Short mmCIF file of C-alpha atoms in Angstrom, two decimals:
data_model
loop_
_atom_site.label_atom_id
_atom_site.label_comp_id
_atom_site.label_asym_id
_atom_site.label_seq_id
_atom_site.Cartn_x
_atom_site.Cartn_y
_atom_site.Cartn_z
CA UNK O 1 125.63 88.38 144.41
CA UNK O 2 125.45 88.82 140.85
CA UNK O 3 127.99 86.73 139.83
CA UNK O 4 130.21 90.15 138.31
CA UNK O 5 133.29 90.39 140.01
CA UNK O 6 135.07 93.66 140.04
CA UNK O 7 138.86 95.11 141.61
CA UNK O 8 139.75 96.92 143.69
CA UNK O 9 136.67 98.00 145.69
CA UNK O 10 138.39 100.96 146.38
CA UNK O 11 141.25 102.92 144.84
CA UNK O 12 142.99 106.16 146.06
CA UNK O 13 145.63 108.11 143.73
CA UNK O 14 146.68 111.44 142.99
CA UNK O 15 146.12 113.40 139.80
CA UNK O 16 148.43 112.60 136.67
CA UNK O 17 148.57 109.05 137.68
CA UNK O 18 147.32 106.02 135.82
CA UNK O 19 145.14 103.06 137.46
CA UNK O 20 143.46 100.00 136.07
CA UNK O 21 140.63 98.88 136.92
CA UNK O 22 139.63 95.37 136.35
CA UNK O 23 136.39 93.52 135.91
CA UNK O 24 135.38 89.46 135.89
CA UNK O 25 131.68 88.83 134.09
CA UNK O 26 129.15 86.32 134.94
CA UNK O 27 129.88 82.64 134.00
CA UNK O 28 128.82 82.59 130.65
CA UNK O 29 128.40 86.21 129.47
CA UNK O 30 130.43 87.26 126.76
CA UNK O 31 129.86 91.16 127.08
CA UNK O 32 130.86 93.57 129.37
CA UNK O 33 129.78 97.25 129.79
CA UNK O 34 131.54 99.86 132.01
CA UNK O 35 129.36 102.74 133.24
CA UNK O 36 130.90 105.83 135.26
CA UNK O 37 128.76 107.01 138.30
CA UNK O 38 129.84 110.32 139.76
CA UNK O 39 128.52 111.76 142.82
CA UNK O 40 124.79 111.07 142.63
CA UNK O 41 123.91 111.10 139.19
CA UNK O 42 123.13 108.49 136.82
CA UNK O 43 125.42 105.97 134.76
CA UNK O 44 127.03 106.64 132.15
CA UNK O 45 127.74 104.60 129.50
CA UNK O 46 131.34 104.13 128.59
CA UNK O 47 131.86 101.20 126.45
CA UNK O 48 131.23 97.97 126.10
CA UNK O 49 133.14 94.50 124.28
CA UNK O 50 131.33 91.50 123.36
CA UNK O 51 133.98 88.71 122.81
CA UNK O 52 136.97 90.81 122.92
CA UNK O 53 135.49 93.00 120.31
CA UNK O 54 134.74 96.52 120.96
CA UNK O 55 130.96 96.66 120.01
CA UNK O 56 129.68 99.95 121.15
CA UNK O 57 131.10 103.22 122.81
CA UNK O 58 129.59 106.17 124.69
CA UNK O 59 131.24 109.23 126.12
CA UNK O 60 134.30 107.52 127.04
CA UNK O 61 137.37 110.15 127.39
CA UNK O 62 140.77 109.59 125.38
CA UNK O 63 142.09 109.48 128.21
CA UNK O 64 140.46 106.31 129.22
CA UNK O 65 140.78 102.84 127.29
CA UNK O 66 139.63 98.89 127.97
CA UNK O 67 139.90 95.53 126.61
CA UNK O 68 138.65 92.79 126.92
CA UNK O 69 140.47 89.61 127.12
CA UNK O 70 140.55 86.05 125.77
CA UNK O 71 139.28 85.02 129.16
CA UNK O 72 136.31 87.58 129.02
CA UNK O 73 137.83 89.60 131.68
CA UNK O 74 138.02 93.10 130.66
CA UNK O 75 140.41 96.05 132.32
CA UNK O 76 139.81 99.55 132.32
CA UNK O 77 142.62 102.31 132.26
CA UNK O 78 142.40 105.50 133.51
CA UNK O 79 145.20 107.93 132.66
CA UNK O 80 146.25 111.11 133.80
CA UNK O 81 143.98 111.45 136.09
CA UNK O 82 142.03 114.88 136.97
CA UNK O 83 139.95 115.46 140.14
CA UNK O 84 136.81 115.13 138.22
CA UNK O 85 137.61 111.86 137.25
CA UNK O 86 136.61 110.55 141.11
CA UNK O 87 133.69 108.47 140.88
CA UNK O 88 132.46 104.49 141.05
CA UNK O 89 133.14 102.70 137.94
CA UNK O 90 130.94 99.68 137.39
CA UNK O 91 131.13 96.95 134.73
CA UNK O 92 128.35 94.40 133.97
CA UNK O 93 127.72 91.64 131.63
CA UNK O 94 125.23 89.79 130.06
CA UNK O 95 124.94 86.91 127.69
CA UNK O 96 123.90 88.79 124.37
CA UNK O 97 125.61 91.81 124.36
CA UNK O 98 122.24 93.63 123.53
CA UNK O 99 121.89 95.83 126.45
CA UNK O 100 119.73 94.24 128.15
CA UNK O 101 119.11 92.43 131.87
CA UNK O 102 123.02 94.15 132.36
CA UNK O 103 124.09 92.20 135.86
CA UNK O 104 125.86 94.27 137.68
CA UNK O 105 129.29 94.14 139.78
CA UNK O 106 129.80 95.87 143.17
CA UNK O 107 131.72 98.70 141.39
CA UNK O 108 135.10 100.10 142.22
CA UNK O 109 135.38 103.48 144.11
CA UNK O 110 137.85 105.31 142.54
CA UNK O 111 139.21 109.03 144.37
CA UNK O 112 141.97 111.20 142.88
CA UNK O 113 143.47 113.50 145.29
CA UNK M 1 120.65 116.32 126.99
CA UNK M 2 119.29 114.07 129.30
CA UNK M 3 118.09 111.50 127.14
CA UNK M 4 116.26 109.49 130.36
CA UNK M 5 115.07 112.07 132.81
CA UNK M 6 113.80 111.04 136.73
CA UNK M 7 112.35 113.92 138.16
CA UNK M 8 111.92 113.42 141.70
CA UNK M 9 114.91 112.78 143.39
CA UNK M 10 113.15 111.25 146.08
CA UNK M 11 110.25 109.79 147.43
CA UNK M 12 109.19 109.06 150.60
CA UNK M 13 105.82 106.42 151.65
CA UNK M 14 104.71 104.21 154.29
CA UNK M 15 104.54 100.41 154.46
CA UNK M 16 101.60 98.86 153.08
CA UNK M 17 101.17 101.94 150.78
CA UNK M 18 102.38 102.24 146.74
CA UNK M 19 104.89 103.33 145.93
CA UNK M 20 105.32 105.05 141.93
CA UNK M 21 107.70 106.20 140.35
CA UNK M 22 108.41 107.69 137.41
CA UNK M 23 110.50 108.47 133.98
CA UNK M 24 110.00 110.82 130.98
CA UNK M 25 112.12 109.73 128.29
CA UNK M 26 112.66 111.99 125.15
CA UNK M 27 114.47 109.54 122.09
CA UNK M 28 111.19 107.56 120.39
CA UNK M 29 114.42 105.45 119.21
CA UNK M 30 114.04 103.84 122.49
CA UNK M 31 112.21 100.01 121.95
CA UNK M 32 112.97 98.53 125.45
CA UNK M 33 113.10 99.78 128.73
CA UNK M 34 114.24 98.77 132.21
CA UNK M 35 114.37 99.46 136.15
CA UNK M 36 117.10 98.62 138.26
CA UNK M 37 117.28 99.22 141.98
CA UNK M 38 120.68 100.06 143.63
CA UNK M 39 121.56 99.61 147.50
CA UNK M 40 124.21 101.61 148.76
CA UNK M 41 127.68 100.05 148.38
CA UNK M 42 126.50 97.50 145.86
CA UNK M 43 126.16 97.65 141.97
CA UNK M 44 122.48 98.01 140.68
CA UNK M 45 119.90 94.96 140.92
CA UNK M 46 117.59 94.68 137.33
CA UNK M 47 114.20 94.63 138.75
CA UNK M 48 112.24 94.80 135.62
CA UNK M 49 111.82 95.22 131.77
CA UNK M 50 109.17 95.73 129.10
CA UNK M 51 109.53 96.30 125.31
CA UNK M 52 107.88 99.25 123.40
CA UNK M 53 105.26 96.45 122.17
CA UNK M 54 103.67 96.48 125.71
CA UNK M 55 101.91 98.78 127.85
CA UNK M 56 102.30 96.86 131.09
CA UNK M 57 104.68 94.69 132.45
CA UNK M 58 104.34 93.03 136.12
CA UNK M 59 106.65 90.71 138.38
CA UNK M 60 104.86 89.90 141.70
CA UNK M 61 105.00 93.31 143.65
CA UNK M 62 106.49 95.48 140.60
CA UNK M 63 104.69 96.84 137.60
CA UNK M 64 105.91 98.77 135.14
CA UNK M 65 103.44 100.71 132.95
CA UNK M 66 104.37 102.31 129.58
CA UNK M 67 102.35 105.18 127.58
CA UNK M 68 104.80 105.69 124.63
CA UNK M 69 102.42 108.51 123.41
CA UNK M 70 103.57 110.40 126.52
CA UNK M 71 107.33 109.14 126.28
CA UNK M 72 106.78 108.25 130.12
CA UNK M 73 107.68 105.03 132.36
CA UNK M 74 106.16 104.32 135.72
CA UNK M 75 106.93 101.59 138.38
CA UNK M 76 104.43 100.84 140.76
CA UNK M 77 105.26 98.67 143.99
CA UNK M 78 102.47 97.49 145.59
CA UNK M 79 102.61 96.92 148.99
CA UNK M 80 105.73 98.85 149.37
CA UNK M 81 107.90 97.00 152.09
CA UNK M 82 110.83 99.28 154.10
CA UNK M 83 113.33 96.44 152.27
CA UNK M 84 111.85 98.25 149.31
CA UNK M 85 114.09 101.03 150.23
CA UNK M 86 116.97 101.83 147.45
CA UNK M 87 117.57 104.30 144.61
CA UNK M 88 115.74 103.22 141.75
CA UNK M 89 116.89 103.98 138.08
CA UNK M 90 114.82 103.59 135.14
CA UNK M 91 117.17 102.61 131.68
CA UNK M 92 116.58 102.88 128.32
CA UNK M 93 117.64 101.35 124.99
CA UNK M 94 117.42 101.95 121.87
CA UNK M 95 117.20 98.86 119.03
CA UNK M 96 120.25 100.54 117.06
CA UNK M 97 121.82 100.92 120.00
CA UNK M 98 123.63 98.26 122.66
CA UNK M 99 124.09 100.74 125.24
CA UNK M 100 121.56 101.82 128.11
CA UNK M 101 121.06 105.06 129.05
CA UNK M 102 120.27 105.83 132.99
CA UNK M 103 117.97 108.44 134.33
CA UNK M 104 119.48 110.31 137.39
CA UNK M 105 117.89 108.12 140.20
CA UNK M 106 114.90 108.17 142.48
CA UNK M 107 115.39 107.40 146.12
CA UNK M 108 112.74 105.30 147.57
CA UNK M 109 112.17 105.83 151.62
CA UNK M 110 109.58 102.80 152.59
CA UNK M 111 108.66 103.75 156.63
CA UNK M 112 107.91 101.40 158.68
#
């Protein structure tokens, strides 16, 4: 257990429809990074908040947004959702907000139908 | 452009035996690098790190070896155990950069 708490596990919707996904980091850490993993491939980087600031951003769609909250817990949105969009979303934190020794959450299964 | 390339999408060994994988990278940006290892239905485990200052970095079973000439990565687990078997993803990052950026995945098959 890694300590990174994420939900739903899994999440069925149709296309055009919004979801949020939501994401609890380790005691302690103050960043969190969501990655998109689609059917065998690697992660990609989305974005990433360090103390409710956005800090760094990767190929993250307009059509997708997060924040990060006072708590630390951060929420991803998904909006009008295409087929392609069906993958497993994982956040992570860590304490620096470097990169680095990312831990991990179970990652939330997301299918559009 | 794969930044963080893993050729083999598999690899299969016995017990007892190593077990190496490996990672071509092609950004000399990149200053620290790292392996994770990923079970199915769980979020991916960091395994181990070095830094661009090091050649060789090694945690009990796991060592990671580093020839930056080459701009390739390698993991070795020796002895390779069947609980060994996962997908294993080398990362890397770049000192301008907070992100990490994932190869594709290797997926270890440790027989018994």
């Amino acid at each position: 257990d890694s300590g990174v708490t994420q939900t739903p596990k899994h999440l069925i919707t149709a296309t055009g429809q919004r979801v949020t996904l939501r994401c609890s980091p380790r005691s302690g850490d103050l960043s969190v990074y969501w990655y998109q993993q689609s059917l065998d491939q690697g992660l990609q980087f989305l974005i990433q908040y360090y103390n409710g600031e956005e800090r760094a951003k990767g190929n993250i769609l307009e059509r997708f947004s997060a924040q990060q909250f006072p708590d630390l817990h951060s929420e991803l949105n998904l909006s009008s959702l295409e087929l392609g969009d069906s993958a497993l979303y994982f956040c992570a934190s860590d304490v620096t907000g470097t990169g680095s020794e990312q831990y991990f959450g179970p990652g939330t299964r997301l299918t559009v139908t | 452009d794969q930044q963080v390339k893993q050729n083999s999408p598999s690899l299969s060994v016995q017990e007892g035996r190593i077990s190496i994988l490996n990672c071509d990278y092609t950004n000399s940006m990149f200053d620290y690098f790292l392996w994770y290892k990923k079970y199915p239905a769980e979020g991916p485990t960091f395994l181990i790190s070095i830094s661009s200052i090091k050649d060789k970095n090694e945690d009990g079973r796991f060592t990671v070896f580093l020839n930056k000439s080459a701009k390739h990565l390698s993991l070795h687990i020796v002895p390779s155990q069947p609980g060994d078997s996962a997908v294993y993803f080398c990362a890397a990052r770049a000192d301008s950069s907070y992100k990490l950026i994932f190869g594709s995945g290797t997926r270890l098959l440790v027989r018994p």
